[in-house]
Coordinates of C-alpha atoms in Angstrom, one line a residue:
M1 CA 61.6 12.6 129.1
S2 CA 62.3 8.9 129.8
E3 CA 60.2 7.3 132.5
T4 CA 63.0 5.4 134.2
P5 CA 65.3 7.5 136.3
Q6 CA 69.0 6.7 136.5
I7 CA 70.3 7.0 140.0
S8 CA 74.0 7.3 140.7
P9 CA 76.4 8.7 143.3
L10 CA 77.3 12.4 142.5
D11 CA 80.8 12.6 141.2
P12 CA 82.2 15.9 142.7
A13 CA 84.6 16.1 139.8
D14 CA 81.7 16.4 137.4
S15 CA 81.1 20.2 137.7
E16 CA 78.1 20.1 135.4
A17 CA 76.3 17.5 137.5
L18 CA 77.3 19.2 140.7
N19 CA 75.9 22.6 139.5
A20 CA 72.8 21.0 138.2
A21 CA 72.2 19.2 141.5
A22 CA 72.8 22.4 143.4
T23 CA 70.3 24.2 141.2
V24 CA 67.6 21.5 141.8
L25 CA 68.1 21.8 145.5
V26 CA 68.2 25.6 145.6
N27 CA 65.1 25.9 143.5
A28 CA 63.2 23.3 145.5
F29 CA 63.9 24.8 148.9
N30 CA 63.6 28.4 147.7
E31 CA 65.1 29.9 150.8
P32 CA 68.1 32.0 149.6
G33 CA 69.1 33.1 153.1
R34 CA 69.4 29.5 154.2
Y35 CA 70.1 27.6 151.0
S36 CA 72.3 29.8 148.8
I37 CA 73.9 28.2 145.7
E38 CA 77.3 28.7 147.3
R39 CA 76.4 26.8 150.5
I40 CA 74.7 24.0 148.6
Q41 CA 77.7 23.6 146.2
A42 CA 80.0 23.3 149.3
V43 CA 77.7 20.8 151.0
L44 CA 77.6 18.7 147.8
Q45 CA 81.3 18.0 148.2
P46 CA 81.9 14.6 149.8
A47 CA 83.4 14.1 153.3
E48 CA 85.1 11.0 154.5
T49 CA 84.6 8.8 157.5
P50 CA 83.9 9.0 160.4
F51 CA 81.7 12.0 159.5
Y52 CA 81.1 11.0 155.9
R53 CA 78.7 12.9 153.5
R54 CA 77.7 11.8 150.0
F55 CA 75.0 12.6 147.5
Y56 CA 73.1 10.7 144.9
I57 CA 71.6 12.3 141.8
A58 CA 68.7 11.2 139.5
R59 CA 68.9 11.7 135.8
L60 CA 66.2 11.5 133.1
D61 CA 67.5 11.4 129.6
G62 CA 70.9 12.6 130.9
E63 CA 69.4 15.7 132.7
V64 CA 69.9 15.9 136.5
V65 CA 66.4 16.2 137.9
G66 CA 66.9 15.1 141.5
A67 CA 69.4 14.9 144.4
G68 CA 69.5 13.6 147.9
G69 CA 72.2 13.4 150.6
I70 CA 73.1 11.0 153.4
K71 CA 75.6 11.8 156.1
A72 CA 76.9 10.5 159.4
A73 CA 75.4 12.3 162.4
D74 CA 78.3 14.0 164.3
W75 CA 76.2 14.0 167.5
A76 CA 75.4 10.3 167.8
S77 CA 77.4 7.1 167.1
N78 CA 76.2 4.8 164.4
T79 CA 73.5 7.2 163.3
H80 CA 73.0 8.4 159.7
V81 CA 70.7 11.1 158.3
L82 CA 68.9 11.5 155.0
Y83 CA 68.9 15.1 154.1
L84 CA 68.7 17.8 151.3
S85 CA 66.5 15.8 149.0
A86 CA 64.6 17.3 146.1
V87 CA 63.2 16.5 142.7
A88 CA 62.8 19.2 140.0
E89 CA 59.2 20.3 139.7
Q90 CA 58.9 19.1 136.0
A91 CA 60.1 15.6 137.0
R92 CA 57.9 14.9 140.0
G93 CA 55.4 12.1 140.1
R94 CA 57.7 9.6 138.4
G95 CA 59.1 7.7 141.4
I96 CA 62.4 9.7 141.5
A97 CA 62.2 10.6 145.1
R98 CA 61.5 7.0 146.1
A99 CA 64.4 5.8 143.9
L100 CA 66.8 8.3 145.6
V101 CA 65.6 7.2 149.0
Q102 CA 66.1 3.5 148.1
A103 CA 69.6 4.2 146.7
R104 CA 70.7 5.9 149.9
I105 CA 69.2 3.2 152.1
D106 CA 70.9 0.5 150.1
W107 CA 74.3 2.3 150.3
V108 CA 74.1 2.9 154.1
R109 CA 73.1 -0.7 154.7
S110 CA 76.0 -2.0 152.6
Q111 CA 78.4 0.1 154.6
Y112 CA 76.9 0.1 158.1
P113 CA 74.9 -3.2 158.7
T114 CA 73.6 -1.9 162.1
G115 CA 72.7 1.5 163.4
T116 CA 69.9 4.1 162.9
L117 CA 68.9 6.1 159.9
L118 CA 66.9 9.3 160.5
V119 CA 64.9 11.6 158.3
S120 CA 62.8 14.7 159.0
T121 CA 60.0 14.8 156.4
R122 CA 56.6 16.0 155.3
H123 CA 56.2 12.7 153.4
R124 CA 55.4 10.4 156.3
K125 CA 53.6 7.8 154.2
R126 CA 56.5 7.5 151.8
F127 CA 59.0 6.8 154.5
T128 CA 56.7 4.4 156.4
Q129 CA 56.6 2.3 153.2
F130 CA 60.4 2.0 153.5
G131 CA 60.1 0.8 157.1
F132 CA 60.7 4.1 158.9
N133 CA 58.8 4.7 162.1
P134 CA 57.7 8.1 163.3
L135 CA 59.2 9.4 166.5
G136 CA 56.3 11.4 167.8
E137 CA 53.8 13.6 166.1
A138 CA 54.3 16.1 163.2
E139 CA 56.5 18.9 164.3
E140 CA 56.7 22.5 163.2
F141 CA 56.1 23.1 159.5
G142 CA 54.4 19.6 159.3
R143 CA 57.6 17.7 159.4
T144 CA 57.9 14.3 161.3
L145 CA 61.2 12.9 162.6
M146 CA 61.3 9.2 161.5
M147 CA 63.7 6.4 162.2
L148 CA 64.8 3.2 160.4
S149 CA 66.8 0.5 162.3
L150 CA 69.4 -0.7 159.9
G151 CA 69.9 -4.1 161.6
Q152 CA 66.4 -5.3 160.7
D153 CA 66.0 -7.3 157.5
R154 CA 62.6 -5.9 156.5
E155 CA 61.6 -5.5 152.9
P156 CA 60.0 -2.2 152.2
A157 CA 56.3 -2.2 151.4
I158 CA 57.0 -0.7 148.0
K159 CA 59.3 -1.9 145.2
V160 CA 61.7 0.3 143.4
N161 CA 63.3 -0.6 140.1
R162 CA 66.8 -1.3 141.4
S163 CA 68.1 -1.9 137.9
A164 CA 68.1 1.9 137.4
V165 CA 70.3 2.4 140.5
S166 CA 74.0 2.3 140.1
R167 CA 76.3 2.1 143.1

């Protein structure tokens, strides 16, 4: 496999990529009652503003090995949420999760110059490197709710190869 992931928006008309992204997510979460393939395939379909939803995928050598979503929160104005993010087990440790996070941050900042971006994560250190701040202590299942203010021009503490990210 190539070392440089190619990150791009998921094209919902590309059924092969959509099915591959759904499989990555279902396998990563491994909770069939909550994350069935049918539910994930439906969620992968985009939604338009004001309550938009879109996904990015990561490919290595043409194979979809990661996916991550971003959506508008329907319960708070000017608030966005990173969600349903996963990388296939065989592709982990190559910076793919970080590249997916960076692509979604870049997109939301290009569309919404102010506001709040939230994520609930077990990877507190990773998101701190992107400028997210924890909102309290770790919650149930070791997850921490974290927030990034979009109006701040703060460079992340880590650098991602943005040449591999297509918008």
